[in-house]
mmCIF file of C-alpha atoms in Angstrom:
data_model
loop_
_atom_site.group_PDB
_atom_site.id
_atom_site.type_symbol
_atom_site.label_atom_id
_atom_site.label_comp_id
_atom_site.label_asym_id
_atom_site.label_seq_id
_atom_site.Cartn_x
_atom_site.Cartn_y
_atom_site.Cartn_z
ATOM 1 C CA UNK A 1 89.254 168.024 26.053
ATOM 2 C CA UNK A 2 91.433 166.297 28.646
ATOM 3 C CA UNK A 3 91.179 162.550 29.084
ATOM 4 C CA UNK A 4 91.451 160.785 32.442
ATOM 5 C CA UNK A 5 93.472 157.654 33.100
ATOM 6 C CA UNK A 6 93.344 155.608 36.290
ATOM 7 C CA UNK A 7 96.615 154.228 37.638
ATOM 8 C CA UNK A 8 96.819 151.892 40.629
ATOM 9 C CA UNK A 9 100.255 151.264 42.125
ATOM 10 C CA UNK A 10 99.229 150.103 45.590
ATOM 11 C CA UNK A 11 102.711 149.125 46.753
ATOM 12 C CA UNK A 12 106.131 150.759 46.619
ATOM 13 C CA UNK A 13 107.366 148.119 44.160
ATOM 14 C CA UNK A 14 104.431 148.885 41.871
ATOM 15 C CA UNK A 15 105.265 152.559 41.997
ATOM 16 C CA UNK A 16 108.871 151.732 41.078
ATOM 17 C CA UNK A 17 107.611 149.667 38.118
ATOM 18 C CA UNK A 18 105.419 152.611 37.073
ATOM 19 C CA UNK A 19 108.460 154.830 36.863
ATOM 20 C CA UNK A 20 109.782 152.710 33.979
ATOM 21 C CA UNK A 21 106.999 153.946 31.678
ATOM 22 C CA UNK A 22 104.901 156.713 33.243
ATOM 23 C CA UNK A 23 107.356 159.640 32.972
ATOM 24 C CA UNK A 24 107.513 159.150 29.197
ATOM 25 C CA UNK A 25 103.729 158.795 28.872
ATOM 26 C CA UNK A 26 103.209 161.988 30.898
ATOM 27 C CA UNK A 27 105.755 163.845 28.770
ATOM 28 C CA UNK A 28 104.250 162.674 25.472
ATOM 29 C CA UNK A 29 100.618 163.252 26.578
ATOM 30 C CA UNK A 30 100.450 166.504 28.562
ATOM 31 C CA UNK A 31 96.630 166.618 28.324
ATOM 32 C CA UNK A 32 96.224 163.188 29.916
ATOM 33 C CA UNK A 33 95.108 163.446 33.553
ATOM 34 C CA UNK A 34 96.211 160.615 35.838
ATOM 35 C CA UNK A 35 94.489 159.791 39.106
ATOM 36 C CA UNK A 36 94.549 156.810 41.446
ATOM 37 C CA UNK A 37 96.838 155.190 43.997
ATOM 38 C CA UNK A 38 100.579 155.706 44.360
ATOM 39 C CA UNK A 39 103.297 157.395 46.363
ATOM 40 C CA UNK A 40 105.537 160.439 46.185
ATOM 41 C CA UNK A 41 107.053 159.462 42.819
ATOM 42 C CA UNK A 42 103.664 159.326 41.079
ATOM 43 C CA UNK A 43 102.584 162.495 42.838
ATOM 44 C CA UNK A 44 105.713 164.250 41.519
ATOM 45 C CA UNK A 45 104.546 163.361 37.991
ATOM 46 C CA UNK A 46 101.229 165.086 38.625
ATOM 47 C CA UNK A 47 99.134 162.029 39.465
ATOM 48 C CA UNK A 48 96.170 163.015 41.634
ATOM 49 C CA UNK A 49 96.333 160.544 44.498
ATOM 50 C CA UNK A 50 93.004 159.311 45.819
ATOM 51 C CA UNK A 51 94.970 157.052 48.170
ATOM 52 C CA UNK A 52 98.656 156.530 48.894
ATOM 53 C CA UNK A 53 100.731 153.382 49.039
ATOM 54 C CA UNK A 54 100.898 153.969 52.803
ATOM 55 C CA UNK A 55 97.087 153.781 52.991
ATOM 56 C CA UNK A 56 97.192 150.395 51.282
ATOM 57 C CA UNK A 57 100.273 148.886 52.922
ATOM 58 C CA UNK A 58 99.836 145.813 55.091
ATOM 59 C CA UNK A 59 102.584 143.609 56.462
ATOM 60 C CA UNK A 60 100.751 140.588 57.811
ATOM 61 C CA UNK A 61 97.579 138.650 57.067
ATOM 62 C CA UNK A 62 96.176 140.042 60.323
ATOM 63 C CA UNK A 63 96.727 143.590 59.054
ATOM 64 C CA UNK A 64 95.105 142.729 55.725
ATOM 65 C CA UNK A 65 92.061 141.267 57.465
ATOM 66 C CA UNK A 66 91.855 144.330 59.688
ATOM 67 C CA UNK A 67 91.836 146.573 56.619
ATOM 68 C CA UNK A 68 89.282 144.648 54.536
ATOM 69 C CA UNK A 69 86.591 147.272 55.149
ATOM 70 C CA UNK A 70 89.014 149.971 53.967
ATOM 71 C CA UNK A 71 89.900 148.024 50.794
ATOM 72 C CA UNK A 72 86.231 147.557 49.841
ATOM 73 C CA UNK A 73 85.467 151.216 50.551
ATOM 74 C CA UNK A 74 88.520 152.312 48.531
ATOM 75 C CA UNK A 75 87.497 150.114 45.593
ATOM 76 C CA UNK A 76 83.986 151.593 45.635
ATOM 77 C CA UNK A 77 85.445 155.112 45.736
ATOM 78 C CA UNK A 78 87.812 154.363 42.845
ATOM 79 C CA UNK A 79 84.916 152.958 40.776
ATOM 80 C CA UNK A 80 82.890 156.081 41.601
ATOM 81 C CA UNK A 81 85.755 158.310 40.400
ATOM 82 C CA UNK A 82 86.164 156.268 37.204
ATOM 83 C CA UNK A 83 82.464 156.774 36.412
ATOM 84 C CA UNK A 84 82.471 160.453 37.383
ATOM 85 C CA UNK A 85 85.548 161.190 35.259
ATOM 86 C CA UNK A 86 84.332 159.028 32.336
ATOM 87 C CA UNK A 87 87.651 157.223 32.409
ATOM 88 C CA UNK A 88 88.245 154.874 29.463
ATOM 89 C CA UNK A 89 91.675 153.477 30.358
ATOM 90 C CA UNK A 90 93.208 152.064 33.529
ATOM 91 C CA UNK A 91 96.775 151.006 34.223
ATOM 92 C CA UNK A 92 96.931 148.493 37.062
ATOM 93 C CA UNK A 93 100.426 147.781 38.332
ATOM 94 C CA UNK A 94 101.106 144.524 40.196
ATOM 95 C CA UNK A 95 99.188 144.541 43.556
ATOM 96 C CA UNK A 96 97.288 141.467 42.394
ATOM 97 C CA UNK A 97 94.919 140.907 45.318
ATOM 98 C CA UNK A 98 93.283 144.291 44.805
ATOM 99 C CA UNK A 99 93.915 144.889 41.112
ATOM 100 C CA UNK A 100 92.504 141.581 39.857
ATOM 101 C CA UNK A 101 89.183 142.308 41.573
ATOM 102 C CA UNK A 102 89.236 145.878 40.291
ATOM 103 C CA UNK A 103 90.018 144.757 36.724
ATOM 104 C CA UNK A 104 86.813 142.682 36.604
ATOM 105 C CA UNK A 105 84.705 145.659 37.668
ATOM 106 C CA UNK A 106 86.430 148.008 35.246
ATOM 107 C CA UNK A 107 86.002 145.591 32.338
ATOM 108 C CA UNK A 108 82.233 145.420 33.002
ATOM 109 C CA UNK A 109 82.190 149.220 32.775
ATOM 110 C CA UNK A 110 83.912 149.170 29.384
ATOM 111 C CA UNK A 111 87.258 150.451 30.657
ATOM 112 C CA UNK A 112 90.355 149.193 28.825
ATOM 113 C CA UNK A 113 92.566 147.632 31.483
ATOM 114 C CA UNK A 114 96.318 147.531 30.951
ATOM 115 C CA UNK A 115 97.827 145.240 33.581
ATOM 116 C CA UNK A 116 101.539 145.830 34.123
ATOM 117 C CA UNK A 117 103.581 143.138 35.898
ATOM 118 C CA UNK A 118 101.642 139.925 35.435
ATOM 119 C CA UNK A 119 100.655 138.085 38.602
ATOM 120 C CA UNK A 120 102.957 135.131 39.231
ATOM 121 C CA UNK A 121 100.195 132.680 38.329
ATOM 122 C CA UNK A 122 102.845 130.241 37.088
ATOM 123 C CA UNK A 123 103.977 129.757 40.719
ATOM 124 C CA UNK A 124 100.511 129.382 42.213
ATOM 125 C CA UNK A 125 96.947 129.872 41.043
ATOM 126 C CA UNK A 126 97.426 129.150 37.317
ATOM 127 C CA UNK A 127 93.663 129.608 36.886
ATOM 128 C CA UNK A 128 94.319 133.356 37.122
ATOM 129 C CA UNK A 129 95.373 133.272 33.469
ATOM 130 C CA UNK A 130 91.732 132.715 32.471
ATOM 131 C CA UNK A 131 90.595 135.511 34.787
ATOM 132 C CA UNK A 132 93.132 137.859 33.198
ATOM 133 C CA UNK A 133 91.990 136.974 29.682
ATOM 134 C CA UNK A 134 88.435 137.901 30.657
ATOM 135 C CA UNK A 135 89.201 141.151 32.468
ATOM 136 C CA UNK A 136 92.330 142.662 30.930
ATOM 137 C CA UNK A 137 92.788 144.346 27.553
ATOM 138 C CA UNK A 138 96.587 143.905 27.547
ATOM 139 C CA UNK A 139 98.853 142.076 29.996
ATOM 140 C CA UNK A 140 102.473 143.219 30.324
ATOM 141 C CA UNK A 141 105.011 140.679 31.545
ATOM 142 C CA UNK A 142 108.487 141.442 32.892
ATOM 143 C CA UNK A 143 110.058 137.977 33.045
ATOM 144 C CA UNK A 144 111.189 136.469 29.720
ATOM 145 C CA UNK A 145 109.219 133.193 29.959
ATOM 146 C CA UNK A 146 105.945 134.725 31.189
ATOM 147 C CA UNK A 147 104.706 135.950 27.832
ATOM 148 C CA UNK A 148 104.615 132.439 26.359
ATOM 149 C CA UNK A 149 103.277 130.944 29.610
ATOM 150 C CA UNK A 150 100.249 133.250 29.585
ATOM 151 C CA UNK A 151 99.718 132.874 25.829
ATOM 152 C CA UNK A 152 99.749 129.078 26.190
ATOM 153 C CA UNK A 153 96.935 129.457 28.715
ATOM 154 C CA UNK A 154 94.719 131.589 26.494
ATOM 155 C CA UNK A 155 95.709 135.176 27.238
ATOM 156 C CA UNK A 156 95.721 136.704 23.761
ATOM 157 C CA UNK A 157 97.111 140.204 24.280
ATOM 158 C CA UNK A 158 100.411 139.792 26.100
ATOM 159 C CA UNK A 159 103.407 142.066 25.693
ATOM 160 C CA UNK A 160 106.834 141.323 27.118
ATOM 161 C CA UNK A 161 108.630 144.389 28.480
ATOM 162 C CA UNK A 162 112.056 144.880 29.983
ATOM 163 C CA UNK A 163 112.316 144.130 33.697
ATOM 164 C CA UNK A 164 112.949 147.367 35.621
ATOM 165 C CA UNK A 165 116.169 145.926 37.080
ATOM 166 C CA UNK A 166 117.509 145.573 33.548
ATOM 167 C CA UNK A 167 116.985 149.301 33.060
ATOM 168 C CA UNK A 168 118.286 150.393 36.448
ATOM 169 C CA UNK A 169 121.321 148.076 36.579
ATOM 170 C CA UNK A 170 122.006 147.670 32.865
ATOM 171 C CA UNK A 171 125.730 148.486 33.132
ATOM 172 C CA UNK A 172 126.325 146.288 36.170
ATOM 173 C CA UNK A 173 124.491 143.336 34.577
ATOM 174 C CA UNK A 174 126.340 143.616 31.272
ATOM 175 C CA UNK A 175 129.694 143.622 33.111
ATOM 176 C CA UNK A 176 129.117 140.309 34.886
#
């Protein structure tokens, strides 16, 4: 029996972050079916796109406000698909405004939420650490100090991973 996994990469940067781990997961788990939000890169890995990064993109606060109805409708549709597909795991990548709200709903449904690229709560909104502890199974951080910062604020399951730039520009960085 195939298992479904939701992935939400609502922005191009989130899709780029996804490419640091998703190709390997897809290769190692050929029966795992991914669906959600992404762009051409995720689609090329076989992810069934309910929405694209273009659907979600907004440049200004005015654009965001103009798309609020769309965002709520999209969230409802994603929740519907999660229920229909009996999805047990979700990977939410960055895109904090949308994904933090979605993580709360998914948690209530019993879905294990893996949140990749921790919101920069240390810059603003440090209270988000408590919200993450309540709604996320595991939080993945990409900046060296973030793991301890979130742990110090009560987030128990935090994993530090390599920043995508370290993978992409490894040779250039080591030569400086």
